[in-house]
Short mmCIF file of C-alpha atoms and ligand atoms in Angstrom, two decimals:
data_model
loop_
_atom_site.label_atom_id
_atom_site.label_comp_id
_atom_site.label_asym_id
_atom_site.label_seq_id
_atom_site.Cartn_x
_atom_site.Cartn_y
_atom_site.Cartn_z
CA MET A 1 -5.79 -3.83 32.69
CA THR A 2 -3.53 -1.71 35.33
CA GLY A 3 -2.51 1.69 35.29
CA VAL A 4 -4.18 5.18 35.45
CA PRO A 5 -6.52 5.89 32.53
CA ARG A 6 -6.17 9.47 31.09
CA TRP A 7 -8.81 10.80 28.92
CA SER A 8 -8.43 12.96 25.58
CA ARG A 9 -10.47 13.60 22.63
CA ILE A 10 -9.50 13.53 19.09
CA LEU A 11 -11.19 13.32 15.75
CA GLY A 12 -14.61 13.09 17.59
CA TYR A 13 -13.52 10.10 19.67
CA ARG A 14 -12.68 9.42 23.17
CA LEU A 15 -9.56 7.92 23.82
CA SER A 16 -8.74 6.34 27.02
CA MET A 17 -4.90 5.87 27.68
CA TYR A 18 -3.48 3.55 30.27
CA PHE A 19 0.05 4.73 31.25
CA ASN A 20 2.11 2.01 32.95
CA SER A 21 4.55 2.82 35.41
CA SER A 22 7.33 3.60 33.29
CA ALA A 23 4.79 5.85 31.14
CA ASP A 24 5.95 3.88 28.15
CA ILE A 25 2.85 1.74 27.21
CA ILE A 26 -0.19 3.58 26.09
CA ILE A 27 -2.89 1.22 25.31
CA ILE A 28 -5.95 3.51 23.56
CA ALA A 29 -9.62 2.28 23.59
CA ILE A 30 -11.53 4.44 20.93
CA LYS A 31 -15.29 5.05 21.76
CA PRO A 32 -17.23 7.64 19.76
CA ALA A 33 -17.14 10.76 21.66
CA GLY A 34 -20.69 11.69 23.54
CA ARG A 35 -22.86 14.68 22.59
CA ASP A 36 -21.22 16.68 25.39
CA ASP A 37 -17.60 16.02 24.22
CA GLU A 38 -16.14 18.80 22.23
CA VAL A 39 -14.43 17.48 19.12
CA MET A 40 -10.75 18.54 18.85
CA GLU A 41 -10.07 18.21 15.19
CA ALA A 42 -6.31 17.40 14.33
CA ASN A 43 -4.62 18.89 11.37
CA PHE A 44 -1.36 18.07 9.71
CA ASN A 45 -0.48 21.91 10.13
CA ASP A 46 -0.13 21.15 13.72
CA TYR A 47 2.96 18.72 13.12
CA PRO A 48 6.33 20.34 12.55
CA LEU A 49 6.40 19.34 8.78
CA SER A 50 8.09 21.16 6.10
CA SER A 51 6.32 22.92 3.49
CA GLU A 52 7.30 20.33 0.81
CA LEU A 53 5.65 17.58 2.90
CA LEU A 54 2.77 19.26 3.73
CA LYS A 55 1.93 20.39 0.05
CA ALA A 56 2.47 16.53 -1.07
CA ILE A 57 -0.25 15.69 1.85
CA GLY A 58 -2.57 18.18 0.67
CA LEU A 59 -2.48 17.17 -2.78
CA LEU A 60 -2.79 13.65 -1.65
CA ASP A 61 -6.06 14.80 -0.41
CA PHE A 62 -5.25 13.64 3.36
CA THR A 63 -7.41 16.53 5.04
CA SER A 64 -6.84 15.29 8.67
CA PRO A 65 -4.72 12.71 10.29
CA THR A 66 -6.28 9.49 10.65
CA GLN A 67 -6.17 8.08 14.34
CA VAL A 68 -2.99 5.87 13.89
CA GLN A 69 -1.39 8.84 12.08
CA ALA A 70 -2.39 11.27 15.18
CA GLN A 71 -0.45 8.56 17.52
CA VAL A 72 2.67 7.61 15.30
CA ILE A 73 3.61 10.90 13.58
CA PRO A 74 4.47 12.81 16.69
CA ALA A 75 6.26 9.70 18.28
CA VAL A 76 8.50 9.29 15.44
CA LEU A 77 8.89 13.16 15.14
CA LYS A 78 10.36 12.70 18.36
CA GLN A 79 12.65 9.71 17.58
CA ARG A 80 10.60 7.14 19.59
CA ASP A 81 10.30 3.53 18.84
CA ILE A 82 6.84 2.39 18.73
CA ILE A 83 4.63 -0.69 18.19
CA VAL A 84 1.51 -0.21 16.54
CA ARG A 85 -1.56 -2.52 16.30
CA SER A 86 -3.66 -1.40 13.40
CA GLN A 87 -5.39 -2.85 10.24
CA THR A 88 -4.38 -1.62 6.70
CA GLY A 89 -6.87 0.59 5.80
CA SER A 90 -6.14 2.80 8.63
CA GLY A 91 -3.58 4.79 7.03
CA LYS A 92 -0.92 3.46 8.42
CA THR A 93 1.53 3.54 5.50
CA ALA A 94 1.54 7.31 5.86
CA ALA A 95 1.54 7.20 9.76
CA TYR A 96 5.42 6.31 9.20
CA ALA A 97 6.07 7.52 5.91
CA ILE A 98 5.35 11.04 6.84
CA PRO A 99 7.97 11.51 9.64
CA ILE A 100 10.32 9.45 7.86
CA CYS A 101 10.15 11.56 4.91
CA GLU A 102 10.33 14.69 7.59
CA LEU A 103 13.56 13.40 9.31
CA VAL A 104 15.68 11.90 6.47
CA ASP A 105 18.31 14.23 5.46
CA TRP A 106 18.34 14.98 1.77
CA GLU A 107 22.04 15.81 1.30
CA GLU A 108 22.91 12.26 2.69
CA ASN A 109 23.53 9.67 -0.49
CA LYS A 110 23.17 6.49 1.75
CA PRO A 111 19.80 4.88 2.73
CA GLN A 112 18.68 6.28 5.98
CA ALA A 113 15.42 4.38 5.92
CA LEU A 114 14.38 0.62 5.46
CA VAL A 115 10.95 -0.76 5.26
CA ILE A 116 10.52 -4.31 5.52
CA ALA A 117 7.55 -5.84 3.89
CA PRO A 118 6.07 -9.28 3.57
CA THR A 119 5.10 -9.11 -0.27
CA ARG A 120 6.31 -7.80 -3.50
CA GLU A 121 2.93 -6.08 -3.62
CA LEU A 122 3.01 -4.53 -0.50
CA ALA A 123 6.74 -3.47 -0.98
CA ILE A 124 5.59 -1.73 -4.33
CA GLN A 125 2.85 0.09 -3.06
CA VAL A 126 4.60 1.24 0.14
CA LYS A 127 7.41 2.68 -2.35
CA GLU A 128 4.80 4.35 -4.19
CA ASP A 129 3.18 5.74 -1.06
CA ILE A 130 6.48 7.16 0.42
CA PHE A 131 7.72 8.30 -3.01
CA ASN A 132 4.20 10.47 -3.20
CA ILE A 133 4.52 11.89 0.15
CA GLY A 134 8.33 12.95 -0.22
CA ARG A 135 7.51 13.92 -3.88
CA PHE A 136 8.37 17.89 -3.06
CA LYS A 137 11.44 16.97 -0.81
CA ARG A 138 12.86 15.22 -3.83
CA LEU A 139 13.13 11.75 -1.94
CA LYS A 140 14.50 8.80 -3.81
CA VAL A 141 12.76 5.51 -2.50
CA SER A 142 13.93 1.91 -3.94
CA ALA A 143 12.02 -1.28 -3.88
CA ILE A 144 13.88 -4.37 -3.80
CA TYR A 145 12.07 -7.52 -3.92
CA GLY A 146 12.28 -11.10 -5.23
CA LYS A 147 11.50 -12.21 -8.99
CA ALA A 148 12.78 -8.81 -10.41
CA PRO A 149 16.20 -8.57 -12.19
CA LEU A 150 19.05 -8.05 -9.36
CA MET A 151 21.08 -5.89 -11.55
CA ILE A 152 18.49 -2.94 -12.02
CA GLN A 153 18.14 -2.78 -8.18
CA ILE A 154 21.93 -3.01 -7.82
CA LYS A 155 22.47 -0.12 -10.07
CA GLU A 156 19.52 1.92 -8.17
CA LEU A 157 21.13 1.22 -4.90
CA LYS A 158 24.52 2.56 -5.85
CA GLN A 159 22.77 5.97 -6.67
CA LYS A 160 21.53 8.47 -4.04
CA THR A 161 18.75 6.90 -2.20
CA HIS A 162 16.86 8.08 0.87
CA VAL A 163 14.31 5.13 1.60
CA VAL A 164 14.82 1.59 0.83
CA VAL A 165 11.51 -0.74 0.84
CA GLY A 166 11.97 -4.38 0.59
CA THR A 167 10.74 -8.02 1.11
CA PRO A 168 13.05 -10.01 3.58
CA GLY A 169 14.64 -12.61 1.06
CA ARG A 170 15.90 -10.05 -1.17
CA ILE A 171 17.06 -7.70 1.55
CA ILE A 172 19.54 -10.31 2.81
CA ASP A 173 20.49 -11.25 -0.77
CA HIS A 174 21.74 -7.45 -1.26
CA LEU A 175 23.22 -7.38 2.15
CA GLU A 176 25.17 -10.95 1.23
CA ARG A 177 26.22 -9.40 -1.90
CA GLY A 178 27.31 -6.03 -0.27
CA THR A 179 25.24 -4.05 -2.84
CA PHE A 180 22.97 -2.58 0.07
CA ASP A 181 24.71 -0.26 2.49
CA THR A 182 22.99 -0.21 5.72
CA SER A 183 25.58 1.96 7.76
CA GLN A 184 23.59 5.21 7.49
CA ILE A 185 19.95 3.44 8.63
CA LYS A 186 18.50 5.29 11.03
CA TYR A 187 14.78 4.23 10.66
CA LEU A 188 13.54 0.90 10.38
CA VAL A 189 9.98 0.01 9.66
CA ILE A 190 8.66 -3.54 10.10
CA ASP A 191 5.48 -3.65 8.22
CA GLU A 192 2.59 -6.30 8.77
CA ALA A 193 4.95 -8.02 11.07
CA ASP A 194 2.33 -10.77 12.10
CA LYS A 195 2.28 -11.64 8.16
CA MET A 196 6.01 -12.07 8.25
CA LEU A 197 5.65 -14.30 10.75
CA ASN A 198 3.37 -16.37 9.23
CA MET A 199 5.49 -16.65 6.01
CA GLY A 200 8.18 -18.02 8.24
CA PHE A 201 10.35 -14.51 7.78
CA ILE A 202 10.95 -13.91 11.30
CA GLU A 203 14.79 -15.53 11.37
CA GLN A 204 15.37 -13.38 8.09
CA ILE A 205 14.22 -10.03 9.64
CA GLU A 206 16.31 -10.81 12.94
CA THR A 207 19.27 -11.49 10.44
CA ILE A 208 18.46 -7.85 8.50
CA ILE A 209 18.10 -6.41 12.22
CA THR A 210 21.42 -7.39 13.36
CA GLY A 211 23.20 -6.01 10.31
CA LEU A 212 21.77 -2.39 11.09
CA PRO A 213 23.25 0.40 13.09
CA LYS A 214 21.81 0.05 16.58
CA GLU A 215 21.48 3.77 16.94
CA ARG A 216 17.93 3.88 15.15
CA VAL A 217 14.30 4.36 15.42
CA THR A 218 12.44 1.33 15.03
CA ILE A 219 8.51 0.89 14.07
CA VAL A 220 6.77 -2.13 14.32
CA LEU A 221 3.33 -2.40 12.78
CA SER A 222 1.33 -5.26 13.01
CA ALA A 223 -2.42 -6.19 12.87
CA THR A 224 -2.44 -8.80 15.42
CA MET A 225 0.30 -9.18 18.19
CA PRO A 226 1.26 -12.86 18.65
CA LYS A 227 3.98 -13.83 21.01
CA ASP A 228 6.86 -14.03 18.79
CA ILE A 229 6.33 -10.60 17.46
CA ILE A 230 6.37 -9.32 21.13
CA LEU A 231 9.47 -11.25 21.71
CA LEU A 232 11.16 -9.54 18.67
CA CYS A 233 10.21 -6.26 19.89
CA GLU A 234 11.33 -6.65 22.93
CA LYS A 235 14.67 -7.74 21.86
CA TYR A 236 15.37 -4.99 19.42
CA MET A 237 13.59 -2.37 20.46
CA LYS A 238 14.09 0.52 22.81
CA GLY A 239 11.31 1.39 25.30
CA PRO A 240 8.61 1.54 22.51
CA ILE A 241 5.63 3.16 22.69
CA ARG A 242 2.63 0.91 22.19
CA VAL A 243 -0.17 2.09 20.62
CA GLU A 244 -3.40 -0.12 20.15
CA ILE A 245 -6.11 1.13 18.13
CA GLU A 246 -9.35 -0.63 18.42
CA GLU A 247 -11.27 0.55 15.22
CA PRO A 248 -14.18 1.97 16.46
CA ASP A 249 -16.24 0.84 13.24
CA SER A 250 -14.24 -2.58 12.42
CA ALA A 251 -14.21 -3.55 8.83
CA SER A 252 -16.49 -6.53 9.58
CA HIS A 253 -19.09 -4.20 10.92
CA ARG A 254 -19.10 -1.91 8.16
CA ILE A 255 -19.42 -4.42 5.27
CA SER A 256 -22.60 -6.00 4.67
CA GLN A 257 -21.90 -9.90 4.53
CA VAL A 258 -24.24 -12.61 3.20
CA ARG A 259 -23.45 -16.20 2.24
CA TYR A 260 -25.06 -18.62 -0.19
CA THR A 261 -24.92 -22.58 0.18
CA ILE A 262 -24.20 -23.83 -3.16
CA ASP A 263 -22.96 -27.08 -4.56
CA ARG A 264 -19.22 -26.91 -6.12
CA ASN A 265 -20.71 -27.70 -9.83
CA ASP A 266 -22.98 -25.07 -9.50
CA LYS A 267 -20.73 -22.04 -8.53
CA PRO A 268 -20.39 -20.63 -12.01
CA ASN A 269 -24.14 -20.23 -12.37
CA LEU A 270 -24.62 -18.56 -9.07
CA LEU A 271 -21.50 -16.35 -9.81
CA ARG A 272 -23.13 -15.12 -12.91
CA ASP A 273 -26.81 -14.61 -11.47
CA ILE A 274 -25.19 -12.77 -8.40
CA THR A 275 -22.97 -10.58 -10.95
CA ILE A 276 -26.10 -9.51 -12.99
CA VAL A 277 -28.12 -8.84 -9.77
CA GLU A 278 -25.40 -6.97 -7.84
CA ASN A 279 -24.07 -5.15 -11.00
CA PRO A 280 -21.12 -3.94 -9.12
CA ASP A 281 -18.88 -1.06 -10.26
CA SER A 282 -15.82 -2.87 -9.50
CA CYS A 283 -15.59 -6.62 -7.92
CA ILE A 284 -12.88 -9.03 -6.59
CA ILE A 285 -13.80 -12.73 -6.97
CA PHE A 286 -11.43 -14.72 -4.72
CA CYS A 287 -10.62 -18.31 -5.25
CA ASN A 288 -8.45 -20.57 -2.96
CA THR A 289 -6.04 -22.28 -5.98
CA LYS A 290 -4.71 -20.73 -9.14
CA GLN A 291 -6.68 -23.52 -10.87
CA THR A 292 -10.00 -21.98 -9.81
CA VAL A 293 -8.86 -18.72 -10.76
CA ASP A 294 -8.11 -19.67 -14.23
CA GLN A 295 -11.34 -21.54 -14.68
CA VAL A 296 -13.20 -18.78 -13.09
CA TYR A 297 -11.62 -16.15 -15.17
CA GLN A 298 -12.17 -18.13 -18.47
CA GLY A 299 -15.99 -18.54 -17.70
CA LEU A 300 -16.14 -14.76 -16.99
CA GLN A 301 -13.96 -14.24 -20.37
CA LYS A 302 -16.93 -16.40 -22.19
CA LEU A 303 -19.55 -14.31 -20.85
CA LYS A 304 -17.82 -11.09 -22.23
CA TYR A 305 -17.13 -9.54 -18.76
CA THR A 306 -14.11 -7.20 -18.67
CA CYS A 307 -11.94 -9.06 -16.29
CA GLU A 308 -8.10 -9.66 -15.18
CA LYS A 309 -6.92 -12.42 -12.90
CA ILE A 310 -3.90 -12.51 -10.69
CA HIS A 311 -2.32 -15.41 -8.81
CA GLY A 312 0.82 -16.73 -7.69
CA GLY A 313 2.01 -18.54 -10.69
CA MET A 314 2.08 -15.56 -12.96
CA GLU A 315 5.17 -13.48 -13.83
CA GLN A 316 5.61 -10.48 -11.19
CA ARG A 317 5.21 -7.91 -14.23
CA GLU A 318 1.89 -9.65 -15.39
CA ARG A 319 0.30 -9.33 -11.92
CA LEU A 320 1.48 -5.89 -11.51
CA ARG A 321 0.14 -4.93 -14.76
CA ALA A 322 -3.21 -6.20 -13.79
CA MET A 323 -3.02 -4.73 -10.34
CA ASN A 324 -2.69 -1.46 -11.88
CA ASP A 325 -5.13 -1.75 -14.49
CA PHE A 326 -7.70 -2.61 -11.80
CA LYS A 327 -6.67 0.13 -9.74
CA GLN A 328 -7.34 2.50 -12.41
CA GLY A 329 -10.75 0.94 -13.30
CA SER A 330 -9.59 -0.59 -16.64
CA PHE A 331 -12.03 -3.45 -16.00
CA ARG A 332 -14.46 -4.27 -13.30
CA TYR A 333 -13.67 -7.92 -12.44
CA LEU A 334 -10.49 -9.56 -10.79
CA VAL A 335 -10.17 -12.76 -10.16
CA ALA A 336 -7.66 -13.71 -7.69
CA THR A 337 -6.01 -15.83 -5.21
CA ASP A 338 -5.26 -14.52 -1.58
CA VAL A 339 -2.17 -12.72 -3.13
CA ALA A 340 -4.57 -9.56 -3.69
CA ALA A 341 -5.96 -10.12 -0.39
CA ARG A 342 -3.68 -8.43 1.87
CA GLY A 343 -2.50 -4.78 2.46
CA ILE A 344 -3.06 -3.75 -1.24
CA ASP A 345 -4.84 -0.53 -1.34
CA ILE A 346 -7.40 -0.33 -4.09
CA GLU A 347 -10.29 2.11 -3.57
CA ASP A 348 -13.79 1.62 -4.43
CA ILE A 349 -14.38 -2.19 -4.67
CA SER A 350 -17.87 -2.47 -4.25
CA LEU A 351 -17.99 -5.96 -3.90
CA VAL A 352 -16.20 -9.06 -2.92
CA ILE A 353 -17.19 -12.50 -3.68
CA ASN A 354 -15.41 -15.47 -1.79
CA TYR A 355 -16.12 -17.86 -4.76
CA ASP A 356 -14.31 -20.46 -2.32
CA LEU A 357 -14.63 -20.05 1.48
CA PRO A 358 -11.22 -19.13 2.71
CA LEU A 359 -9.52 -21.73 4.62
CA GLU A 360 -7.92 -19.61 7.20
CA CYS A 361 -10.02 -17.28 9.21
CA GLU A 362 -7.78 -14.49 9.05
CA SER A 363 -7.77 -14.57 5.30
CA TYR A 364 -11.88 -14.11 5.41
CA ILE A 365 -11.11 -10.55 7.15
CA HIS A 366 -8.46 -9.34 4.67
CA ARG A 367 -10.52 -10.29 1.71
CA ILE A 368 -13.74 -8.63 2.72
CA GLY A 369 -11.58 -5.81 3.95
CA ARG A 370 -10.73 -5.04 0.22
CA THR A 371 -14.25 -3.44 0.17
CA GLY A 372 -15.57 -0.89 2.52
CA ARG A 373 -12.41 0.90 2.51
CA LYS A 374 -11.95 4.23 4.59
CA ASN A 375 -15.40 3.91 6.05
CA ARG A 376 -17.35 3.54 2.98
CA PRO A 377 -19.91 0.70 2.98
CA GLY A 378 -19.10 -2.42 1.15
CA LYS A 379 -20.57 -5.68 0.32
CA ALA A 380 -18.93 -9.08 0.39
CA ILE A 381 -20.68 -12.33 -0.73
CA THR A 382 -19.34 -15.86 0.23
CA PHE A 383 -20.04 -19.19 -1.46
CA VAL A 384 -20.38 -22.20 0.75
CA THR A 385 -20.55 -25.73 -0.01
CA PRO A 386 -22.45 -28.16 2.15
CA TYR A 387 -19.33 -29.87 3.01
CA GLU A 388 -17.86 -26.77 4.51
CA ASP A 389 -19.72 -26.54 8.11
CA LYS A 390 -16.55 -26.84 9.94
CA PHE A 391 -14.84 -23.92 8.30
CA LEU A 392 -17.92 -21.57 8.19
CA ALA A 393 -18.31 -22.35 11.83
CA ALA A 394 -14.66 -21.48 12.52
CA ILE A 395 -14.91 -17.91 10.84
CA HIS A 396 -18.47 -17.03 12.40
CA GLN A 397 -16.16 -17.61 15.84
CA TYR A 398 -13.41 -15.70 14.27
CA ILE A 399 -15.43 -12.43 13.34
CA GLY A 400 -17.62 -13.05 16.40
CA GLN A 401 -20.82 -12.91 14.26
CA GLU A 402 -22.90 -15.01 12.22
CA ILE A 403 -23.13 -14.49 8.37
CA PRO A 404 -26.41 -14.28 7.37
CA LEU A 405 -27.49 -16.98 4.91
CA GLN A 406 -29.29 -15.93 1.71
CA GLU A 407 -31.64 -17.53 -0.74
CA ARG A 408 -30.16 -17.76 -4.44
CA PRO A 409 -31.60 -14.96 -6.39
CA GLU A 410 -35.07 -16.27 -8.31
CA PRO A 411 -34.77 -16.45 -12.03
CA GLU A 412 -37.17 -13.31 -12.42
CA THR A 413 -35.16 -11.27 -10.18
CA VAL A 414 -31.76 -12.11 -12.40
CA HIS A 415 -34.05 -11.43 -15.58
CA HIS A 416 -35.38 -8.14 -14.48
CA SER A 417 -31.74 -7.16 -13.59
CA LYS A 418 -30.23 -7.97 -16.98
CA PRO A 419 -30.81 -4.96 -18.91
CA GLU A 420 -29.19 -2.83 -16.42
CA PHE A 421 -26.29 -4.97 -16.11
CA GLU A 422 -25.78 -5.37 -19.92
CA GLU A 423 -25.95 -1.51 -20.17
CA LYS A 424 -23.24 -1.20 -17.60
CA THR A 425 -21.13 -4.37 -19.32
CA LYS A 426 -21.36 -2.32 -22.74
CA ALA A 427 -20.31 1.29 -21.23
CA ALA A 428 -16.43 1.92 -20.85
CA PRO A 429 -15.79 1.89 -17.09
CA GLU A 430 -14.79 5.17 -15.48
CA MET A 431 -11.10 5.53 -15.23
CA LYS A 432 -9.85 6.30 -11.78
CA ALA A 433 -6.77 8.70 -11.47
CA ALA A 434 -3.60 7.17 -10.25
CA LYS A 435 -3.25 8.32 -6.44
CA GLY A 436 -0.12 10.43 -7.39
CA ALA A 437 -1.26 11.91 -10.43
CA GLN A 438 -2.24 15.08 -8.94
CA LEU A 439 1.10 15.31 -7.81
CA SER A 440 2.92 14.91 -10.76
CA LYS A 441 0.95 17.87 -12.63
CA GLU A 442 3.74 20.07 -12.23
CA ILE A 443 6.45 17.92 -12.63
CA MET A 444 7.90 16.79 -16.06
CA LYS A 445 10.53 13.95 -16.54
CA ILE A 446 12.93 14.75 -19.24
CA HIS A 447 15.31 12.68 -21.15
CA ILE A 448 18.90 13.28 -21.91
CA ASN A 449 21.00 10.97 -24.10
CA ALA A 450 23.92 10.75 -22.15
CA GLY A 451 24.84 8.58 -18.99
CA LYS A 452 27.37 6.98 -17.26
CA LYS A 453 29.38 5.58 -20.21
CA THR A 454 29.89 9.20 -21.14
CA LYS A 455 30.64 10.13 -17.42
CA MET A 456 27.49 11.99 -16.75
CA ARG A 457 27.01 12.62 -12.85
CA PRO A 458 24.29 14.10 -11.38
CA VAL A 459 26.38 17.19 -10.12
CA ASP A 460 26.76 18.11 -13.83
CA ILE A 461 23.02 18.10 -14.52
CA VAL A 462 22.43 20.44 -11.45
CA GLY A 463 25.20 22.67 -12.38
CA THR A 464 23.60 23.28 -16.09
CA LEU A 465 20.08 23.51 -14.81
CA CYS A 466 20.97 25.85 -11.88
CA ASN A 467 22.55 28.17 -14.64
CA ILE A 468 19.36 28.48 -16.42
CA ASN A 469 17.63 31.58 -15.60
CA GLY A 470 14.77 31.10 -13.27
CA MET A 471 15.90 27.78 -12.28
CA THR A 472 17.25 26.99 -8.50
CA ALA A 473 18.32 23.51 -6.90
CA ALA A 474 14.82 23.02 -5.82
CA ASP A 475 13.15 22.88 -8.93
CA ILE A 476 15.09 19.81 -9.53
CA GLY A 477 13.66 16.36 -8.71
CA ILE A 478 14.84 13.07 -8.90
CA ILE A 479 18.05 12.26 -11.19
CA ASN A 480 18.47 9.06 -12.34
CA VAL A 481 21.73 8.33 -14.63
CA ARG A 482 21.66 5.19 -16.60
CA ASP A 483 24.52 3.85 -18.68
CA ILE A 484 23.39 5.70 -21.95
CA SER A 485 20.82 7.88 -20.77
CA THR A 486 19.77 10.08 -17.87
CA PHE A 487 16.19 11.18 -16.54
CA VAL A 488 15.61 14.12 -14.44
CA GLU A 489 12.67 15.58 -12.92
CA ILE A 490 11.82 19.21 -13.18
CA LEU A 491 9.37 20.64 -10.70
CA ASN A 492 7.16 23.62 -10.02
CA ASN A 493 6.19 23.74 -13.72
CA LYS A 494 9.48 24.68 -14.95
CA GLY A 495 9.70 21.39 -17.52
CA GLU A 496 9.15 23.50 -20.30
CA LEU A 497 11.33 26.36 -19.69
CA VAL A 498 14.25 23.58 -19.18
CA LEU A 499 13.29 21.51 -22.32
CA ARG A 500 13.67 24.86 -24.44
CA GLU A 501 16.87 25.95 -22.88
CA LEU A 502 18.23 22.60 -22.95
CA GLN A 503 18.10 22.38 -26.76
CA LYS A 504 20.66 25.21 -27.08
CA THR A 505 22.45 24.72 -23.59
CA PRO A 506 25.64 22.43 -23.53
CA ILE A 507 25.84 19.73 -20.66
CA LYS A 508 29.42 18.82 -19.90
CA GLY A 509 30.53 20.58 -22.69
CA ARG A 510 28.32 19.22 -25.20
CA LEU A 511 24.57 19.77 -26.51
CA ARG A 512 22.78 16.95 -25.89
CA LYS A 513 19.74 15.59 -27.38
CA VAL A 514 16.92 16.46 -24.76
CA SER A 515 13.16 15.37 -24.86
CA LYS A 516 10.16 15.19 -22.68
CA ALA A 517 10.09 11.22 -21.13
CA ASP A 518 7.05 9.15 -19.87
CA MET A 519 6.49 9.91 -16.26
CA GLN A 520 6.26 5.90 -15.93
CA ILE A 521 9.86 5.06 -16.82
P1 AMP B 601 -3.14 2.32 4.39
O1 AMP B 601 -3.72 1.83 5.66
O2 AMP B 601 -1.53 2.70 4.39
O3 AMP B 601 -3.22 0.86 3.30
O4 AMP B 601 -4.06 3.19 3.85
C1 AMP B 601 -5.13 3.44 3.34
C2 AMP B 601 -5.63 4.90 2.55
O5 AMP B 601 -5.63 5.79 3.06
C3 AMP B 601 -4.81 4.93 1.23
O6 AMP B 601 -5.15 5.02 0.02
C4 AMP B 601 -4.26 6.29 1.88
O7 AMP B 601 -3.72 7.03 0.57
C5 AMP B 601 -5.30 6.79 2.34
N1 AMP B 601 -4.99 7.86 3.47
C6 AMP B 601 -3.78 7.79 4.33
N2 AMP B 601 -3.79 8.74 5.27
C7 AMP B 601 -5.01 9.32 4.99
C8 AMP B 601 -5.83 10.55 5.53
N3 AMP B 601 -4.90 11.34 6.50
N4 AMP B 601 -6.79 11.17 4.99
C9 AMP B 601 -7.23 10.28 3.78
N5 AMP B 601 -6.67 9.29 3.17
C10 AMP B 601 -5.63 8.86 3.82
#
């Protein structure tokens, strides 16, 4: 590597930065700081962020910026283009979401930021993450992705929207229909760019980019940097900063990994024995095909395990429901194809089982990376049939280490482990709070039985609410006017006050039926 190294310390790691001649490219190698290195603790308060954002960040329990955030947040706040090489689990979503939420102008009705994501699941998750971070700035975030009704998305895009997150195909669909106005887009994020390349989306991404205003900040995130992505960046970015974060403690080292050699027909028995011995709190079992997912799922149901399944052949709504239930801890076992392997952020998965050896090396890393998140320890177990030596060797080469071979648990060990396993199976799983739950505590969503058909507009609602004693515009969250009803979020614990007052206060000349609504609607 050429250039002049400069040294800095952050979060207990020594960073070496290499500046090229134009001072644009920064490659960062991170090494644990020596004992004599003083630790410079970064803090979100050090960034020029509004109190609304800092409040949300605090309630989300983000104590200090992750390494990728420490690099990306200041750069994007300064409106610089940036290429980030980092893995999921590094806090990369918040790294771009925080500065974007800070920079977008609340007053502007048209979308100002576009995030392109490879899968629907990731798009939905990114939307939630951005929504949570922009909660108190009252930012409206829309997700547009395939296999979901177009009309609902069209209606959503017609209303005030600050950030749009979408998958390439559906974004283009909206662009062609003229239902997505990109004239005010100032921030473009291409998330998991290498995955988009693998899925054959690169041309679609170029089509989207060419339709956007040229005056914009472009952020590209990718776990790997294949040539095509570099070319794309060169073509559409302006003097990008390049940040490469070599994780000091990579997933494959943090996660304890073992493998078992097993005949195909014997896999169900080994799965039963392993789950009894390991007795995980939560576990994902990965299979290569949806048929195997169905078989394993049925097998586990027969054994009375609390389980769910996810594969590409299921309806989007079913997949989302299963994923959400699993996130919240409603059941312990999720049987899935690689649909669930990438980018999806589920905390506290103690065990990953590769029921089938993945056919692509990258898949192995993504699958095992579902456990051991945020530097917690995790365990990954892989079943390998005697005919899969070649694939196994490729994985060993890819991860740079050999997965230790383990002997199948003795029947005696399984027998001894059974009482504890059965006790856990009988006990109700511990429910985990949804990530944004803390943020929603002081927010109440109310339903008003009047909408577009009665010519209700957000301005009518704001006018009425601001006339209530003790209410200001800052207490009003997202307003969603539908055909015959309107949903309004009331912030800062003022929901009860508004609910009470609106029973006797007319909106647009008439008393309306106003009630408390479900936050999920
Ligand atoms: P990502 O890499 O975007 O998938 O994020 C991984 C997880 O880290 C998500 O659950 C985030 O909510 C969480 N996270 C992001 N930033 C921070 C932070 N600064 N401190 C603690 N957790 C964080």
